[in-house]
Short mmCIF file of C-alpha atoms in Angstrom, two decimals:
data_model
loop_
_atom_site.label_atom_id
_atom_site.label_comp_id
_atom_site.label_asym_id
_atom_site.label_seq_id
_atom_site.Cartn_x
_atom_site.Cartn_y
_atom_site.Cartn_z
CA LYS A 1 49.63 130.84 91.07
CA LYS A 2 51.55 129.46 93.91
CA LYS A 3 54.20 126.51 93.38
CA LYS A 4 53.61 123.55 95.44
CA GLN A 5 56.15 122.85 97.73
CA LEU A 6 58.16 119.54 97.61
CA SER A 7 57.49 117.71 100.84
CA LYS A 8 60.18 116.61 103.33
CA CYS A 9 59.93 113.01 101.98
CA LEU A 10 57.70 112.32 99.08
CA PHE A 11 57.66 108.64 98.15
CA ALA A 12 55.52 108.77 95.21
CA THR A 13 55.10 106.23 92.29
CA PHE A 14 53.45 107.35 89.06
CA ASN A 15 52.84 105.15 85.86
CA CYS A 16 55.14 102.09 86.81
CA HIS A 17 55.36 99.83 83.98
CA ARG A 18 57.19 97.17 85.94
CA SER A 19 56.83 96.61 89.91
CA SER A 20 58.65 93.32 90.13
CA ILE A 21 61.02 92.82 93.01
CA PRO A 22 64.37 93.50 91.81
CA ASP A 23 67.16 91.12 91.50
CA PRO A 24 68.66 90.80 94.89
CA ALA A 25 72.21 90.68 93.15
CA MET A 26 71.34 94.34 91.99
CA ILE A 27 71.23 95.83 95.42
CA ASN A 28 73.80 95.50 98.07
CA MET A 29 72.07 96.57 101.43
CA GLU A 30 75.21 97.25 103.62
CA PRO A 31 74.72 98.48 106.98
CA ILE A 32 75.46 102.09 107.38
CA SER A 33 78.14 103.02 109.99
CA SER A 34 77.71 106.01 112.06
CA GLU A 35 80.80 107.82 110.39
CA SER A 36 78.57 108.04 107.22
CA ALA A 37 76.18 110.30 108.55
CA PRO A 38 77.99 113.65 108.99
CA VAL A 39 77.02 116.05 111.81
CA HIS A 40 76.91 118.93 109.36
CA GLY A 41 75.57 117.00 106.57
CA PRO A 42 74.10 117.78 103.19
CA HIS A 43 70.64 119.29 102.68
CA GLY A 44 68.40 120.04 99.61
CA THR A 45 66.36 118.15 97.39
CA VAL A 46 66.99 114.89 95.31
CA LEU A 47 64.89 113.81 92.39
CA VAL A 48 65.08 110.01 91.84
CA VAL A 49 63.88 108.21 88.78
CA ASP A 50 63.58 104.68 88.13
CA ASP A 51 60.74 102.85 86.31
CA ASN A 52 61.04 99.87 88.80
CA ALA A 53 59.12 100.76 91.98
CA ALA A 54 61.00 98.17 94.01
CA VAL A 55 64.29 99.86 93.14
CA LEU A 56 62.92 103.20 94.32
CA ASN A 57 61.73 101.53 97.62
CA VAL A 58 65.23 100.72 98.09
CA ILE A 59 66.95 104.07 97.21
CA CYS A 60 64.58 106.35 99.03
CA PRO A 61 64.83 105.01 102.44
CA ILE A 62 68.78 104.92 102.02
CA LEU A 63 68.54 108.78 101.12
CA ALA A 64 65.96 109.25 103.75
CA ARG A 65 68.92 108.49 106.22
CA VAL A 66 70.03 111.93 105.43
CA SER A 67 67.83 113.96 107.40
CA GLU A 68 68.10 117.31 105.90
CA VAL A 69 67.47 115.85 102.29
CA ARG A 70 64.11 116.05 100.74
CA ILE A 71 63.40 113.27 98.30
CA SER A 72 60.93 113.23 95.13
CA ALA A 73 60.84 109.81 93.44
CA THR A 74 58.67 108.58 90.26
CA CYS A 75 58.72 105.78 88.05
CA SER A 76 58.06 108.03 85.16
CA PRO A 77 60.88 109.79 83.33
CA THR A 78 58.07 112.18 81.86
CA HIS A 79 56.52 112.73 85.17
CA ALA A 80 60.31 113.43 86.57
CA LEU A 81 60.71 116.07 83.89
CA GLU A 82 57.57 117.78 84.94
CA ILE A 83 58.59 117.72 88.35
CA PHE A 84 62.02 119.31 87.43
CA GLU A 85 60.47 121.90 85.37
CA SER A 86 58.11 122.98 88.32
CA HIS A 87 60.82 122.95 90.87
CA ALA A 88 64.10 123.35 88.86
CA ASP A 89 65.50 125.88 91.35
CA GLU A 90 64.94 123.46 94.16
CA ILE A 91 66.33 120.20 92.97
CA ASP A 92 70.06 119.76 93.90
CA LEU A 93 70.60 116.28 92.44
CA VAL A 94 69.08 113.84 90.01
CA PHE A 95 69.51 110.04 90.28
CA THR A 96 68.14 108.22 87.16
CA ASP A 97 68.08 104.69 85.77
CA LEU A 98 69.27 104.71 81.93
CA ARG A 99 66.95 102.11 80.63
CA MET A 100 63.03 103.28 80.89
CA PRO A 101 60.20 103.15 78.72
CA GLU A 102 58.70 106.66 77.66
CA MET A 103 62.31 108.13 77.72
CA SER A 104 65.75 106.94 78.40
CA GLY A 105 67.79 108.26 81.05
CA VAL A 106 69.96 109.90 78.83
CA GLN A 107 67.22 111.82 77.28
CA LEU A 108 65.71 112.70 80.74
CA ALA A 109 69.44 113.91 81.47
CA GLU A 110 69.81 116.20 78.27
CA SER A 111 66.19 117.40 78.99
CA ILE A 112 66.89 118.41 82.56
CA HIS A 113 70.61 119.86 81.40
CA ALA A 114 68.96 121.90 78.83
CA LEU A 115 66.84 123.73 81.48
CA ARG A 116 69.36 123.97 84.19
CA PRO A 117 73.12 123.00 83.21
CA ASN A 118 74.73 122.95 86.48
CA VAL A 119 72.25 120.26 88.35
CA PRO A 120 74.35 117.07 88.90
CA ILE A 121 72.85 114.28 87.44
CA VAL A 122 74.04 110.60 88.40
CA ALA A 123 73.01 107.49 86.43
CA VAL A 124 72.22 104.31 88.64
CA SER A 125 72.23 101.34 86.16
CA ALA A 126 73.76 98.01 85.27
CA THR A 127 74.50 99.38 82.00
CA GLU A 128 77.66 101.68 81.36
CA SER A 129 77.63 102.16 77.67
CA GLU A 130 74.37 103.75 77.57
CA SER A 131 75.68 106.90 79.42
CA GLU A 132 79.13 107.17 77.61
CA GLY A 133 79.41 110.54 75.82
CA CYS A 134 76.66 112.19 77.66
CA ALA A 135 77.97 115.58 78.89
CA ALA A 136 74.77 115.88 80.75
CA ILE A 137 75.55 112.73 83.26
CA ASN A 138 78.35 113.66 85.84
CA GLU A 139 78.84 109.99 87.03
CA ARG A 140 77.48 106.61 87.13
CA ILE A 141 76.82 104.20 90.02
CA PRO A 142 76.72 100.82 88.89
CA LYS A 143 74.09 98.28 89.82
CA PRO A 144 74.50 96.56 92.34
CA PHE A 145 75.01 99.66 94.44
CA SER A 146 75.71 100.18 98.15
CA ALA A 147 74.21 102.56 100.43
CA GLN A 148 77.51 104.11 101.05
CA ALA A 149 77.71 104.85 97.39
CA LEU A 150 74.40 106.64 97.43
CA LEU A 151 75.36 108.63 100.37
CA ALA A 152 78.66 109.69 99.21
CA THR A 153 77.32 111.12 96.05
CA VAL A 154 74.78 113.03 97.96
CA ASP A 155 77.74 114.34 100.00
CA ARG A 156 79.61 115.17 96.95
CA TYR A 157 76.67 117.07 95.16
CA CYS A 158 74.31 118.51 97.78
CA PRO A 159 75.09 121.70 99.70
CA THR A 160 76.30 121.24 103.33
CA GLY A 161 75.14 123.10 105.99
CA ASN A 162 77.22 124.13 109.06
#
């Protein structure tokens, strides 16, 4: 049975429990300067998980500015785990919210870490204490976040091409 390939930019939302407009204070949309887009930048696949579709609709276009990065996004941590199980060797970085129904971001990170311990997992959350002591989470980007913070994280963790 052939694996389905992840598309160049997959903006998908599944089982969204909330689709409210995010609090504007949670997202800091700063313009991206030309210096933040390296000539030989990162490439690979990024999995983005947040139960709020509106947050995904902000994060995914920011990440799409990195032309060689494929994005898979979902509102469901259970679906995210299914995606990861099917494409573990292809995913280079995971961004996850911490507070989600079905499964917390820490539980998701630990499940992904058990499957592939070397994949970087970054919590994007307004709450800090929930990720403390979780070895599966490499770092945390606080909400409100900036586009530069997301792109710098991709630069740090995704492989670069020459």
